[in-house]
Coordinates of C-alpha atoms in Angstrom, one line a residue:
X1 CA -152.4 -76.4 -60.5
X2 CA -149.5 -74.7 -59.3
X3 CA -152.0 -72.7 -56.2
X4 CA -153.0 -76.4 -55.5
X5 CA -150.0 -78.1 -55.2
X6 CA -146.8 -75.9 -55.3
X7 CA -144.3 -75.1 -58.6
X8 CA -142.1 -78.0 -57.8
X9 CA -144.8 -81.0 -56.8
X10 CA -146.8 -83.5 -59.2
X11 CA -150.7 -82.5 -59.8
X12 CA -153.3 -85.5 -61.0
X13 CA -155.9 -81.9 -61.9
X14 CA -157.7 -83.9 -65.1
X15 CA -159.1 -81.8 -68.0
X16 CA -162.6 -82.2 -67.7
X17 CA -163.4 -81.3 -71.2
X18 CA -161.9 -83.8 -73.1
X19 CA -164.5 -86.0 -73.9
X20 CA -166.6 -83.5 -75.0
X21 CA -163.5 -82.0 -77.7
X22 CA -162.8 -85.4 -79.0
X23 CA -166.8 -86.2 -79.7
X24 CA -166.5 -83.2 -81.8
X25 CA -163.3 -83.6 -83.3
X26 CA -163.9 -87.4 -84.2
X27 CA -167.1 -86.3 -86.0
X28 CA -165.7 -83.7 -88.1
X29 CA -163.0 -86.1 -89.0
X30 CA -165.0 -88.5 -89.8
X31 CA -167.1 -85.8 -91.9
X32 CA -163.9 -85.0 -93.5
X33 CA -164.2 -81.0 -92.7
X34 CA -161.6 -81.2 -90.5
X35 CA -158.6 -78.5 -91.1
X36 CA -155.1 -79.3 -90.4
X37 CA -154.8 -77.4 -87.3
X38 CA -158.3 -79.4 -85.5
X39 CA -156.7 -82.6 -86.4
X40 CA -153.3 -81.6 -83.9
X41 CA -156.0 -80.3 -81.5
X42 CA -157.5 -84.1 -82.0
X43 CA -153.9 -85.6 -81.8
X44 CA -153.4 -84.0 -78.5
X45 CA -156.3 -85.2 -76.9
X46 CA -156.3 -88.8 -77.8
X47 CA -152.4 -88.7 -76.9
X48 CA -153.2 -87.5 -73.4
X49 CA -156.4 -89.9 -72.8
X50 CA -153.6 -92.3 -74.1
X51 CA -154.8 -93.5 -77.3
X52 CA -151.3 -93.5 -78.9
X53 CA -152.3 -95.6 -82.0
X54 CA -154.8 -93.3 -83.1
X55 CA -152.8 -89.8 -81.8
X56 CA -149.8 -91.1 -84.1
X57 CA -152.4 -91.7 -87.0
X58 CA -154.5 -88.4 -87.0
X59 CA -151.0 -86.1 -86.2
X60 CA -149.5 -88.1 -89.5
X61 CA -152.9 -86.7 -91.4
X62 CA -152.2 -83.4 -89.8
X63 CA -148.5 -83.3 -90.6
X64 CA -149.3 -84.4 -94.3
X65 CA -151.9 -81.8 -94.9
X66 CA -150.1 -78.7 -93.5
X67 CA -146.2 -79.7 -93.0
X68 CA -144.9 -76.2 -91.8
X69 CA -147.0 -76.8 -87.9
X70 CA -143.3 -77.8 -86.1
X71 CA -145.9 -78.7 -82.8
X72 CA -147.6 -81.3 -84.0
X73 CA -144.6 -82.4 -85.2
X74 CA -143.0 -82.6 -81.9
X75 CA -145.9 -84.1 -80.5
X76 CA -145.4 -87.0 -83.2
X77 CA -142.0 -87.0 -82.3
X78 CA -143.5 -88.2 -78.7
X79 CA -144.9 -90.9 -79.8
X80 CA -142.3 -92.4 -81.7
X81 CA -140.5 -94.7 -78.9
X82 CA -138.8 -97.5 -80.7
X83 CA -137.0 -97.3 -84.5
X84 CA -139.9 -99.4 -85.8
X85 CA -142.9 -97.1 -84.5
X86 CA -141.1 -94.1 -86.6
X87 CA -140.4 -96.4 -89.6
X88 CA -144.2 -97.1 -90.2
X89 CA -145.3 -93.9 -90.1
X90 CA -146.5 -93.0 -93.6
X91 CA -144.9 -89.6 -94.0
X92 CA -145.4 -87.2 -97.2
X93 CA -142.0 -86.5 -98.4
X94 CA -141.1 -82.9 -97.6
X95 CA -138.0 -80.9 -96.3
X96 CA -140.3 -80.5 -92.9
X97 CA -139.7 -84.2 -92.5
X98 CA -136.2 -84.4 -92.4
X99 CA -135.9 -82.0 -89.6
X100 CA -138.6 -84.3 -87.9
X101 CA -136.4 -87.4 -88.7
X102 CA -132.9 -85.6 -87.5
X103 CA -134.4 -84.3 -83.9
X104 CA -136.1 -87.7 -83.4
X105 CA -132.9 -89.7 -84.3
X106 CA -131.6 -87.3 -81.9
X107 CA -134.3 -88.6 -79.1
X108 CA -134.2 -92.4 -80.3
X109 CA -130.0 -91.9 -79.1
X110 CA -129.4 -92.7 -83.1
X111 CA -126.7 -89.8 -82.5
X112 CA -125.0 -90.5 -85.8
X113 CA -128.0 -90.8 -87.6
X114 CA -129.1 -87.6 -86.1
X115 CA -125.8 -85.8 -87.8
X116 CA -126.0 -87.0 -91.1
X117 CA -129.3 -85.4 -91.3
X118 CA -128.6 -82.2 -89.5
X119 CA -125.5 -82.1 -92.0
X120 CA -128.1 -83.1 -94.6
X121 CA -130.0 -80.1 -94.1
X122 CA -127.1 -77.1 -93.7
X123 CA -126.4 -77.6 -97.3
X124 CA -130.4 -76.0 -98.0
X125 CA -130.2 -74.1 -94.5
X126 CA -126.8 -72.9 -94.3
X127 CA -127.2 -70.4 -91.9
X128 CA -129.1 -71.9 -89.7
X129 CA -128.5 -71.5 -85.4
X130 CA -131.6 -73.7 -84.4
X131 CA -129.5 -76.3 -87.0
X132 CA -126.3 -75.8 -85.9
X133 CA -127.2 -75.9 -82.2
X134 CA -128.8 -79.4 -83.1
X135 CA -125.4 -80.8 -84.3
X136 CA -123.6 -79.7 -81.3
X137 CA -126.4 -81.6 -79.2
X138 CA -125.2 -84.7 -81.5
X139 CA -121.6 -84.1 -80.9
X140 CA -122.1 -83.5 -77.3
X141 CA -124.0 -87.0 -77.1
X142 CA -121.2 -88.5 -79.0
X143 CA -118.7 -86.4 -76.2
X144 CA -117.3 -84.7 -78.9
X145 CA -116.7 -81.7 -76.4
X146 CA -113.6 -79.8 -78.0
X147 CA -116.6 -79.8 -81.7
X148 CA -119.4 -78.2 -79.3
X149 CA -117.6 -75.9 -77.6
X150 CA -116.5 -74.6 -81.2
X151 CA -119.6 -74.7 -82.8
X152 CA -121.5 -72.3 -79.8
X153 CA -118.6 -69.6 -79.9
X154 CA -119.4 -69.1 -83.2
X155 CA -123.4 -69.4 -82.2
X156 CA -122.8 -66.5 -79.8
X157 CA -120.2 -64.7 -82.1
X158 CA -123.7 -64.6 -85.0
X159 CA -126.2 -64.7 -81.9
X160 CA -125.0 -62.6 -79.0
X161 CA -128.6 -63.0 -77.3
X162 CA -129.3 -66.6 -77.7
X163 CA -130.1 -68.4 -74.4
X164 CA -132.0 -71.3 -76.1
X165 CA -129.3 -74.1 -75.7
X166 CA -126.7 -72.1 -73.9
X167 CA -127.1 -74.8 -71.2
X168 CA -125.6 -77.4 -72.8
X169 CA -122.8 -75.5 -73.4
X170 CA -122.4 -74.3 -69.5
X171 CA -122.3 -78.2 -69.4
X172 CA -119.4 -78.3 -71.7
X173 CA -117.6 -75.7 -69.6
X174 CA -118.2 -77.2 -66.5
X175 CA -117.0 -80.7 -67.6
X176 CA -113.9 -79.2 -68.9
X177 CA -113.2 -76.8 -65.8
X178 CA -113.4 -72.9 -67.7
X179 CA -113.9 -71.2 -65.0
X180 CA -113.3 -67.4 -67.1
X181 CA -115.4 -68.9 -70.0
X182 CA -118.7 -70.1 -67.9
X183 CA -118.2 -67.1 -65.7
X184 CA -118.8 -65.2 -68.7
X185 CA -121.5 -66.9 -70.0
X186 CA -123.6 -67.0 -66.9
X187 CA -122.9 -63.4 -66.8
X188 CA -124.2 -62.6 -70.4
X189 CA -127.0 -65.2 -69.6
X190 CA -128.2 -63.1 -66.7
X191 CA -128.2 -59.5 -69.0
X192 CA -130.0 -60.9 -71.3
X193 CA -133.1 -62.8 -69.6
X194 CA -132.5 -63.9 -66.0
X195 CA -135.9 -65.4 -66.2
X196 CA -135.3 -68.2 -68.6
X197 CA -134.8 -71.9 -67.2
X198 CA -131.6 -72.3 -69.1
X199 CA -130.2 -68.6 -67.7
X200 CA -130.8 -70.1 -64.4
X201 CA -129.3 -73.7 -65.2
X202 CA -126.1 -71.7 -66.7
X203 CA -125.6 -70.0 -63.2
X204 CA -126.6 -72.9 -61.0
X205 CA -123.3 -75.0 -63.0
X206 CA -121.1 -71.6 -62.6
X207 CA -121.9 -72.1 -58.8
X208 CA -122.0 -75.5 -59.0
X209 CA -118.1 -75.3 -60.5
X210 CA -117.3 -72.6 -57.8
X211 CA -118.1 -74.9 -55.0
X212 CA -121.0 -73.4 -54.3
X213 CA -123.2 -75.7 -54.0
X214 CA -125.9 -74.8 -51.6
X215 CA -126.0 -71.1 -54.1
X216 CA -126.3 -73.8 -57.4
X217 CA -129.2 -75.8 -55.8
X218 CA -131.1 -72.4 -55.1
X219 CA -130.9 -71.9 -59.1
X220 CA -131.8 -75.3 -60.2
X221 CA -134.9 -74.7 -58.0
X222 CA -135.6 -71.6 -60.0
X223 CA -134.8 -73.3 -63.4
X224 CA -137.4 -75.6 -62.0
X225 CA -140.2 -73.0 -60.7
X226 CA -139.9 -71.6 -64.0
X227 CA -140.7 -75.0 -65.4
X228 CA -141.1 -77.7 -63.6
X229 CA -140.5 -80.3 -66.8
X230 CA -137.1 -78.8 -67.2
X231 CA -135.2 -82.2 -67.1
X232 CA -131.7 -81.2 -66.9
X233 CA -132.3 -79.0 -63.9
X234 CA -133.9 -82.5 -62.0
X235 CA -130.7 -84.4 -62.9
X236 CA -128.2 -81.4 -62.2
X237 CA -129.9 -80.8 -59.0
X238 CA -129.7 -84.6 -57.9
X239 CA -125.8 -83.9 -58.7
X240 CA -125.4 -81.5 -56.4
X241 CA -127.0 -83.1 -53.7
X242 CA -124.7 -86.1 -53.7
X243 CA -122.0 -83.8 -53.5
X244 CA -123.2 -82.4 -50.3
X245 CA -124.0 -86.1 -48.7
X246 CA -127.7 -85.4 -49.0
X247 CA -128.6 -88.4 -50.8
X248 CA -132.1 -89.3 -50.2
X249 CA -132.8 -85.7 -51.4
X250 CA -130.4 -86.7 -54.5
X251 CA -132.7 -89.6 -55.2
X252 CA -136.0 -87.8 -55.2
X253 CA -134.7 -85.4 -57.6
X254 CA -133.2 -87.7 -60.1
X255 CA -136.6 -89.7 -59.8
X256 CA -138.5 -86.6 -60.7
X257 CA -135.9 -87.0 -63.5
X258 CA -136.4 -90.1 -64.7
X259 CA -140.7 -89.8 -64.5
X260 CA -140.7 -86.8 -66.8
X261 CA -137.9 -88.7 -69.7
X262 CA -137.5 -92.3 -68.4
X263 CA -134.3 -92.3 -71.6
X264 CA -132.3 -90.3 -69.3
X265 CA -129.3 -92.3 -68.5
X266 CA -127.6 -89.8 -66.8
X267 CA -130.7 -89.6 -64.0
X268 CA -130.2 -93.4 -64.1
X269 CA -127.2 -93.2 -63.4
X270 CA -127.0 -90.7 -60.8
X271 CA -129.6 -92.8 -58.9
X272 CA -126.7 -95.5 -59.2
X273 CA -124.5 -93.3 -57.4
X274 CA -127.4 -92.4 -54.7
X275 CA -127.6 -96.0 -53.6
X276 CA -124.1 -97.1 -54.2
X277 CA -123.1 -94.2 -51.1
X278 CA -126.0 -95.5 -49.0
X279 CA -124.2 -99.1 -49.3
X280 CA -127.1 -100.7 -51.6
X281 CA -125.2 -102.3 -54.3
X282 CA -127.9 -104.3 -55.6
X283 CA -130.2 -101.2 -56.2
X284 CA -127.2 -99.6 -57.6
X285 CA -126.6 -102.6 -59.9
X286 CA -130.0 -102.4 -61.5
X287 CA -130.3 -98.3 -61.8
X288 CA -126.1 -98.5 -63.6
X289 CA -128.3 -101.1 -65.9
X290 CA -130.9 -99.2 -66.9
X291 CA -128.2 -95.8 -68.1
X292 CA -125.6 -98.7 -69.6
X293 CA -128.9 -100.0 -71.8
X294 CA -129.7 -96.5 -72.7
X295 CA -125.8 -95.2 -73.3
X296 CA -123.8 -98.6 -74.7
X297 CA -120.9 -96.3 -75.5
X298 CA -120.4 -94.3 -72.4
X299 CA -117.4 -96.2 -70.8
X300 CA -118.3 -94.4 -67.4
X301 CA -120.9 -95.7 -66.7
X302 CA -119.6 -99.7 -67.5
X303 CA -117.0 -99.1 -64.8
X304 CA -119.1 -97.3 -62.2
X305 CA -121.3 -100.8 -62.9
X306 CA -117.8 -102.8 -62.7
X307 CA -116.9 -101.2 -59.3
X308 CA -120.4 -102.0 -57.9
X309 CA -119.5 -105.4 -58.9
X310 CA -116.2 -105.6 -57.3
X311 CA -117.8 -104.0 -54.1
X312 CA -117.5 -106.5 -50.9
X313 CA -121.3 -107.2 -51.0
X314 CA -121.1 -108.5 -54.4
X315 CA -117.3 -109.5 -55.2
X316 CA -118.3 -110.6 -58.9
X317 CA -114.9 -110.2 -60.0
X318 CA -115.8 -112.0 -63.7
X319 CA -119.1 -109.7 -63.7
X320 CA -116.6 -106.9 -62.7
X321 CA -114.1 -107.7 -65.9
X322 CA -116.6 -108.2 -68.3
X323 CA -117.4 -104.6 -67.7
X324 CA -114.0 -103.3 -67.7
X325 CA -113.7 -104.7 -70.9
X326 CA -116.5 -102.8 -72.4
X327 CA -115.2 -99.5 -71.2
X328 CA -112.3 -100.1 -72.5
X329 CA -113.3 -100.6 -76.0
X330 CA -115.7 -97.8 -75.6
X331 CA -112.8 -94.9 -75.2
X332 CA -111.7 -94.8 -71.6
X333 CA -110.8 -91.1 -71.5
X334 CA -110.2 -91.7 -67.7
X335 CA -108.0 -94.8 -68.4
X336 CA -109.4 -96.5 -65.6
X337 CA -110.2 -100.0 -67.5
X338 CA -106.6 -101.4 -68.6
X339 CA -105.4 -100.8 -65.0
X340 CA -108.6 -102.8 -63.5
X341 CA -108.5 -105.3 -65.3
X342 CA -104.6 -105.8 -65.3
X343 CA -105.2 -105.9 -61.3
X344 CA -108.3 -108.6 -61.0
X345 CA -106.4 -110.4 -63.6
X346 CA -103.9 -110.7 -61.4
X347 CA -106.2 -110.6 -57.6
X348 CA -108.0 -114.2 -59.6
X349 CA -104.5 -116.0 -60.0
X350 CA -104.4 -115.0 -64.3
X351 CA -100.7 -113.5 -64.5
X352 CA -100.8 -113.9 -68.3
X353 CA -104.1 -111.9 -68.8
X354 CA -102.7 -109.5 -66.2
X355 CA -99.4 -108.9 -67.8
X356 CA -101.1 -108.7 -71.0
X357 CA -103.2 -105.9 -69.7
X358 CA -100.4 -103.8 -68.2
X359 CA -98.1 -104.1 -70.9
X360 CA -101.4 -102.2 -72.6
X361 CA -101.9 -99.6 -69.6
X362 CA -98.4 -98.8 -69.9
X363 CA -98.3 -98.2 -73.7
X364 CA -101.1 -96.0 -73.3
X365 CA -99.7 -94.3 -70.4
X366 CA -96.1 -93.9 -72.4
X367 CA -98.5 -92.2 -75.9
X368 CA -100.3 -90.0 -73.3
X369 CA -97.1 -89.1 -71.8
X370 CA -98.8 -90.0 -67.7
X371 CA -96.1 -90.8 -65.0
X372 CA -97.7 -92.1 -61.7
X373 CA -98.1 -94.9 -59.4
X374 CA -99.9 -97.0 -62.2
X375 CA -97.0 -97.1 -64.2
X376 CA -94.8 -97.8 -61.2
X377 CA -97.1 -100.5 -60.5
X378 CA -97.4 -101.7 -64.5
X379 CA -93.4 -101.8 -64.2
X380 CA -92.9 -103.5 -61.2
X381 CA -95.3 -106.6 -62.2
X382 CA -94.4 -106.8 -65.6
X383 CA -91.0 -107.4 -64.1
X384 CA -91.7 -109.8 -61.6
X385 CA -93.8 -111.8 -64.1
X386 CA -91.2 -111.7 -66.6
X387 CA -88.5 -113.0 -64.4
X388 CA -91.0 -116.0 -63.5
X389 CA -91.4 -117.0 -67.1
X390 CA -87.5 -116.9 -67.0
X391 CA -87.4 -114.2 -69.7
X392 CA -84.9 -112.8 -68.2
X393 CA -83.8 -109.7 -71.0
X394 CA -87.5 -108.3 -70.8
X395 CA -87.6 -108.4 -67.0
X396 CA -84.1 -106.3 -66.9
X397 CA -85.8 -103.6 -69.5
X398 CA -88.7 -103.1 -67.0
X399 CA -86.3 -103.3 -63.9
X400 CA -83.9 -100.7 -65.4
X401 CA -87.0 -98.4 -66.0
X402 CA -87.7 -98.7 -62.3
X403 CA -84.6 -97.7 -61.1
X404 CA -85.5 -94.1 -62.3
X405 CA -87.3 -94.3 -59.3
X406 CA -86.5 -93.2 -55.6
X407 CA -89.2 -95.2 -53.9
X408 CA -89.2 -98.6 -52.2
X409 CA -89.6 -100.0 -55.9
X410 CA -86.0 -99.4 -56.8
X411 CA -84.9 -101.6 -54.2
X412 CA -87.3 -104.2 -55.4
X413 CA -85.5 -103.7 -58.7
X414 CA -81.9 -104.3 -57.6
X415 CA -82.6 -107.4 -55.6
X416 CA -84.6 -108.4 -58.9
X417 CA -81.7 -108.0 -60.8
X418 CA -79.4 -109.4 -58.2
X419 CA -82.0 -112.2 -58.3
X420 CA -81.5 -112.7 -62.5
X421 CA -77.8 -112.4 -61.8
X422 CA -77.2 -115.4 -59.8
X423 CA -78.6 -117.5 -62.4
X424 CA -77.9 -115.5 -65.7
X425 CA -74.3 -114.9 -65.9
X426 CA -74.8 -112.5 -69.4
X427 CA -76.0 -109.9 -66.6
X428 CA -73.5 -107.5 -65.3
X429 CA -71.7 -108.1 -62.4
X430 CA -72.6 -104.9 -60.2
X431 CA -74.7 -102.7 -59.5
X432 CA -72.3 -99.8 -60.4
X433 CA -73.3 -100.6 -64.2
X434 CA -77.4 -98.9 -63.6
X435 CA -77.7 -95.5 -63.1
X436 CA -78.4 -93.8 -60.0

């Protein structure tokens, strides 16, 4: 396959023999002198000549008979696309079974499920990597990032040669910006088996973090000649080529993505992105749907799909807030949402939805301890608007705040106040009273 059509490409090479192997396996079955290890062999070939039904039936017989085969699991797992599939598979009950149900909770995005189970399990398994590197895949699909990048310190502290995984944790790394730490990994990675996909994933996101990207594309590539199924090296790959403008090079790669695990929402969504910078919006729309329908609680990806909205092609400004409103409520880290909606609240004529929205942004901007135009902004409206509902001691409390300022907003204060003055004599009479 790979002489035919090169490490990276798609190959249509059929396996001639299967007929043949499932004539001989269906007989024996039916004979009843199959073993255990035949029936997976039989499950393998009906799932690729695509007889899911009966793959799912005869790997269940397989899995029952002999529980400790984890491939035939797997290959189960496979099959098991919706909640309902999994729950009518008649399953023996065995300790193999929960680790089947915990990793394919994990693929089903039933995250919480997933580390219930895993938690489940570490009672009987206590020391346990494969188990412990499970629930920080959980926690990182919950973005529980400050948990995973615990739990692998102490995986390499008991492991010092473990590369399985070690990816996801370069991920961690990069997303927070530890240079030292992923330096160091990538390093470690490299001494212990350069020739693993995930040693060359772990350098491409060092290079990647570096700036590098041209050197991080040349990994991913290698992840990828290594194994050309490797999924995160696809999406990382189609990441780095947006960054350098190549998009329709970004698109093919999160497409190769998306064939090989169409439950990617992050290949989804950097398809989004692809078409969003090539000025599509309406492509970009329906690829943001796809990763929003496969990530519900992943408030980035509601406002990427809220800014494609609000983009001059579309200008679905309800569309757009409906959106921001999700993200909100689904843990803005970036507090992008409050400030959003406060402003096409305010762009669509709604000044009590938009005040009630930055009186939000700015007590969350006040907890987090932020200073910035936004609360400049948030101050200066809330102000104005409170002055036009003649509530005239709230509107001096924002005003005051403003004339912390040095900008042009200070002197939008003062007249403000000098405004508020004219009609509400309980105001003092000068400016002298406010502080410099």
């Amino acid at each position: 396959m790979i002489e035919l059509d090169g490490p990276l490409g798609k190959s249509d090479a059929m396996n001639q023999e299967l007929v043949s192997i499932e004539r001989e396996l269906s007989t024996l079955r039916k004979n009843g002198t199959v073993d255990p290890f035949c029936l997976y062999l039989y499950g393998l070939v009906l799932k690729q000549k695509g007889n899911e039904n009966l793959a799912r039936t005869v790997l269940v017989e397989s899995v029952n008979s002999y529980p400790w085969n984890w491939n035939a699991w797997t290959e189960l797992q496979s099959l098991c696309t919706t909640v309902d599939i999994l729950n009518s598979l008649n399953l023996s009950s065995h300790w193999m079974k929960d680790f089947f149900l915990a990793s394919t909770y994990q693929e089903l995005r039933m995250h919480n499920e997933s580390l219930t189970k895993y938690e489940y399990l570490l009672g009987t398994f206590g020391f346990s990597n494969y188990i412990q590197a499970q629930i920080a895949k959980a926690q990182y699909s919950l973005r529980e990032f400050d948990q995973v990048e615990a739990i692998f310190e102490e995986l390499l502290r008991t492991d010092p040669y473990r590369v399985e995984d070690m990816d996801m944790y370069s991920n961690v790394l990069y997303a927070k910006e530890c240079f030292s730490a992923l330096s160091y990994l990538a390093h470690r990675v490299f001494m212990t088996d350069k020739y693993r996909p995930e040693s060359c994933c772990i350098i491409g996101n060092y290079y990647s973090l570096k700036g590098q990207h041209e050197k991080s594309v040349v990994y991913f590539r290698r992840a990828l000649k290594l194994n050309k199924n490797y999924l995160s090296a696809w999406t990382l790959m189609g990441h780095e080529f947006v960054e350098m403008k190549n998009t329709p090079a970004a698109v093919d790669a999160y497409r190769r993505a998306v064939d090989i695990d169409p439950c990617d929402y992050r290949a989804w969504y950097g398809l989004g992105q692809a078409y969003e910078m090539m000025g599509m919006p309406f492509y970009a729309l329906h690829y943001f749907k796809k990763s929003v329908f496969l990530q519900p609680n992943d408030s980035r990806l509601w406002i990427a799909m809220a800014q494609c909205y609000e983009t001059d092609q579309l200008r679905m400004l309800d569309e757009a807030i409906k959106c921001y409103r999700r993200a909100s409520n689904c843990n803005d880290r970036e507090a992008i949402a409050l400030h959003q909606l406060a402003k096409l609240h305010s762009e669509l004529g709604r000044p009590e939805e938009a005040a009630f929205y930055y009186r939000k942004d700015l007590e969350r901007m006040e907890s987090e301890e932020r200073e910035g135009p936004n609360m400049v902004e948030a101050l200066l409206y809330l102000a104005k608007y409170y002055k036009s509902q003649k509530r005239f001691e709230e509107a001096e409390v924002y005003c005051t705040r403003l004339l912390d300022y040095t900008g042009p907003e200070r002197e939008t204060a003062k007249s403000l106040l000098r405004g508020m003055r004219s009609t509400q004599s309980s105001l003092p009479p000068t400016d002298d009273h406010f502080p410099p």
